[in-house]
Amino acid sequence: MTALEFSYKVDQLTSSLKPFALKLTRDMEDANDLLQETILKAFTNRDKFAEGTNLKAWMYTIMKNTFITNYQRMVRRNTFIDTTQNLHYINSTSSTIQNNAYTDFAMRDINGAIDKLQDSYKVPFMMHFRGFKYHEIADKLNIPIGTVKNRIHIARKELKTKLKVYGNKN
């Protein structure tokens, strides 16, 4: 196969290789880089392609192997190796002290917010929190299951409003 024929066939495959590259990398720029690197490797190793075999499968294999190699290289580059001597005990749990102040404040606020709920909402909510199923709560409180779900939903909503200071800060 001549270089021109090879080039034409590879060019025809780029439209099917690009989605595969995007699936591997999950990023358009990285997918384009991977596609270019795959095409470059295919041209560089054109003499290793056996005519009469599946060029598309050969290109997919090059792309997959290139992606794996790049990923392994990135993982190795981001691996931190501790070269200090005899300092392995710094991160040991026996020498750490836990500061529970924030947790204590949060739990106090959560329990206070739950205590302020009306009993009609607090009781089903706490039962659900303790692991009871909706139908068990409905049977125990002798109310319809829809009412149980609604009361738990309202309790969650009220707690979310009262405890918004602990919400996600993203």
CSV table of C-alpha atoms in Angstrom, one decimal:
chain,number,residue,atom,x,y,z
A,1,MET,CA,0.0,0.0,0.0
A,2,THR,CA,1.4,3.4,-1.0
A,3,ALA,CA,1.8,6.2,1.4
A,4,LEU,CA,-1.0,8.1,-0.4
A,5,GLU,CA,-3.4,5.2,-0.1
A,6,PHE,CA,-2.5,4.7,3.5
A,7,SER,CA,-3.1,8.4,4.2
A,8,TYR,CA,-6.5,8.3,2.5
A,9,LYS,CA,-7.6,5.3,4.4
A,10,VAL,CA,-6.5,6.7,7.8
A,11,ASP,CA,-8.2,10.0,6.9
A,12,GLN,CA,-11.4,8.0,6.3
A,13,LEU,CA,-11.2,6.5,9.8
A,14,THR,CA,-10.7,9.7,11.7
A,15,SER,CA,-14.4,10.3,11.9
A,16,SER,CA,-15.0,7.0,13.7
A,17,LEU,CA,-11.8,7.3,15.9
A,18,LYS,CA,-12.7,10.7,17.3
A,19,PRO,CA,-15.8,9.4,19.3
A,20,PHE,CA,-13.7,6.6,20.7
A,21,ALA,CA,-11.0,9.1,21.8
A,22,LEU,CA,-13.6,11.2,23.4
A,23,LYS,CA,-15.0,8.2,25.2
A,24,LEU,CA,-11.5,7.4,26.6
A,25,THR,CA,-10.5,10.9,27.6
A,26,ARG,CA,-13.8,12.5,28.4
A,27,ASP,CA,-12.4,15.8,27.3
A,28,MET,CA,-12.5,17.3,23.7
A,29,GLU,CA,-9.0,18.8,23.8
A,30,ASP,CA,-7.5,15.6,25.2
A,31,ALA,CA,-9.4,13.6,22.6
A,32,ASN,CA,-8.0,15.7,19.8
A,33,ASP,CA,-4.5,15.2,21.1
A,34,LEU,CA,-5.0,11.5,21.4
A,35,LEU,CA,-6.3,11.3,17.9
A,36,GLN,CA,-3.3,13.3,16.5
A,37,GLU,CA,-0.9,11.1,18.5
A,38,THR,CA,-2.6,7.9,17.1
A,39,ILE,CA,-2.4,9.2,13.6
A,40,LEU,CA,1.2,10.1,14.0
A,41,LYS,CA,2.0,6.7,15.4
A,42,ALA,CA,0.1,5.0,12.6
A,43,PHE,CA,2.1,6.9,10.0
A,44,THR,CA,5.4,6.3,11.8
A,45,ASN,CA,4.7,2.6,12.0
A,46,ARG,CA,3.0,2.3,8.6
A,47,ASP,CA,5.5,-0.4,7.6
A,48,LYS,CA,4.3,-2.6,10.4
A,49,PHE,CA,0.7,-2.7,9.1
A,50,ALA,CA,0.1,-5.9,7.3
A,51,GLU,CA,-1.9,-5.2,4.1
A,52,GLY,CA,-5.1,-7.2,4.0
A,53,THR,CA,-5.7,-6.9,7.7
A,54,ASN,CA,-8.2,-4.7,9.4
A,55,LEU,CA,-6.8,-1.1,9.4
A,56,LYS,CA,-9.6,0.2,11.6
A,57,ALA,CA,-8.9,-2.4,14.3
A,58,TRP,CA,-5.2,-1.6,14.1
A,59,MET,CA,-5.9,2.1,14.6
A,60,TYR,CA,-8.2,1.5,17.5
A,61,THR,CA,-5.5,-0.7,19.1
A,62,ILE,CA,-2.9,2.0,18.7
A,63,MET,CA,-5.3,4.6,20.2
A,64,LYS,CA,-6.2,2.4,23.2
A,65,ASN,CA,-2.5,1.5,23.9
A,66,THR,CA,-1.5,5.2,23.5
A,67,PHE,CA,-4.2,6.2,26.0
A,68,ILE,CA,-3.2,3.6,28.5
A,69,THR,CA,0.5,4.5,28.2
A,70,ASN,CA,-0.3,8.3,28.7
A,71,TYR,CA,-2.5,7.5,31.7
A,72,GLN,CA,0.2,5.4,33.3
A,73,ARG,CA,2.7,8.1,32.7
A,74,MET,CA,0.4,10.7,34.3
A,75,VAL,CA,-0.2,8.5,37.3
A,76,ARG,CA,3.6,7.9,37.8
A,77,ARG,CA,4.2,11.7,37.5
A,78,ASN,CA,1.6,12.5,40.1
A,79,THR,CA,2.8,9.8,42.6
A,80,PHE,CA,4.5,11.3,45.6
A,81,ILE,CA,7.4,9.4,47.0
A,82,ASP,CA,8.5,10.2,50.5
A,83,THR,CA,12.3,10.2,50.6
A,84,THR,CA,12.6,11.3,54.3
A,85,GLN,CA,14.3,9.0,56.6
A,86,ASN,CA,12.8,7.7,59.8
A,87,LEU,CA,9.8,10.1,59.7
A,88,HIS,CA,7.2,7.4,59.0
A,89,TYR,CA,5.7,7.8,62.4
A,90,ILE,CA,4.5,11.4,61.7
A,91,ASN,CA,1.3,10.2,60.2
A,92,SER,CA,0.7,7.4,62.7
A,93,THR,CA,-2.7,7.5,64.5
A,94,SER,CA,-1.2,7.0,67.9
A,95,SER,CA,0.3,10.5,67.9
A,96,THR,CA,-2.7,12.3,66.4
A,97,ILE,CA,-5.2,14.3,68.4
A,98,GLN,CA,-8.8,14.8,67.2
A,99,ASN,CA,-10.4,18.1,67.5
A,100,ASN,CA,-14.2,17.5,67.8
A,101,ALA,CA,-15.2,21.1,68.4
A,102,TYR,CA,-16.8,21.6,64.9
A,103,THR,CA,-18.5,18.2,65.1
A,104,ASP,CA,-19.9,18.9,68.6
A,105,PHE,CA,-21.3,22.2,67.4
A,106,ALA,CA,-22.8,20.7,64.4
A,107,MET,CA,-24.4,17.8,66.3
A,108,ARG,CA,-25.8,20.2,68.9
A,109,ASP,CA,-27.4,22.3,66.1
A,110,ILE,CA,-28.8,19.3,64.3
A,111,ASN,CA,-30.3,17.8,67.5
A,112,GLY,CA,-31.7,21.2,68.4
A,113,ALA,CA,-33.3,21.6,64.9
A,114,ILE,CA,-34.8,18.1,65.2
A,115,ASP,CA,-36.2,18.9,68.6
A,116,LYS,CA,-37.9,22.0,67.3
A,117,LEU,CA,-39.8,20.0,64.7
A,118,GLN,CA,-43.5,19.4,65.3
A,119,ASP,CA,-44.1,15.9,66.7
A,120,SER,CA,-46.2,15.0,63.7
A,121,TYR,CA,-43.0,15.4,61.5
A,122,LYS,CA,-40.3,14.5,64.0
A,123,VAL,CA,-41.7,11.1,64.9
A,124,PRO,CA,-41.9,9.7,61.4
A,125,PHE,CA,-38.6,11.4,60.5
A,126,MET,CA,-36.7,9.8,63.5
A,127,MET,CA,-38.2,6.4,62.8
A,128,HIS,CA,-37.1,6.6,59.2
A,129,PHE,CA,-33.7,7.8,60.4
A,130,ARG,CA,-33.4,4.8,62.7
A,131,GLY,CA,-34.0,2.4,59.8
A,132,PHE,CA,-37.8,1.8,59.7
A,133,LYS,CA,-39.3,1.4,56.3
A,134,TYR,CA,-42.2,3.6,55.2
A,135,HIS,CA,-44.8,0.9,55.5
A,136,GLU,CA,-43.5,0.0,59.0
A,137,ILE,CA,-43.9,3.6,60.1
A,138,ALA,CA,-47.3,3.8,58.5
A,139,ASP,CA,-48.4,0.7,60.4
A,140,LYS,CA,-46.9,1.8,63.7
A,141,LEU,CA,-48.4,5.3,63.6
A,142,ASN,CA,-51.6,4.1,61.9
A,143,ILE,CA,-51.5,6.7,59.1
A,144,PRO,CA,-51.4,6.2,55.3
A,145,ILE,CA,-48.0,5.6,53.7
A,146,GLY,CA,-48.3,8.7,51.6
A,147,THR,CA,-48.7,10.8,54.7
A,148,VAL,CA,-45.6,9.2,56.1
A,149,LYS,CA,-43.6,10.1,53.0
A,150,ASN,CA,-44.9,13.6,53.0
A,151,ARG,CA,-44.1,14.2,56.7
A,152,ILE,CA,-40.6,12.9,56.3
A,153,HIS,CA,-40.1,15.1,53.2
A,154,ILE,CA,-41.4,18.2,55.1
A,155,ALA,CA,-39.1,17.4,58.1
A,156,ARG,CA,-36.1,17.1,55.8
A,157,LYS,CA,-37.0,20.4,54.1
A,158,GLU,CA,-37.4,22.2,57.4
A,159,LEU,CA,-34.1,20.8,58.7
A,160,LYS,CA,-32.4,21.8,55.5
A,161,THR,CA,-33.6,25.4,55.9
A,162,LYS,CA,-32.6,25.5,59.6
A,163,LEU,CA,-29.2,24.0,59.0
A,164,LYS,CA,-28.3,25.8,55.8
A,165,VAL,CA,-25.1,27.1,57.4
A,166,TYR,CA,-23.7,23.6,57.1
A,167,GLY,CA,-24.7,23.3,53.5
A,168,ASN,CA,-22.4,22.7,50.6
A,169,LYS,CA,-20.1,25.8,50.0
A,170,ASN,CA,-19.2,25.1,46.4
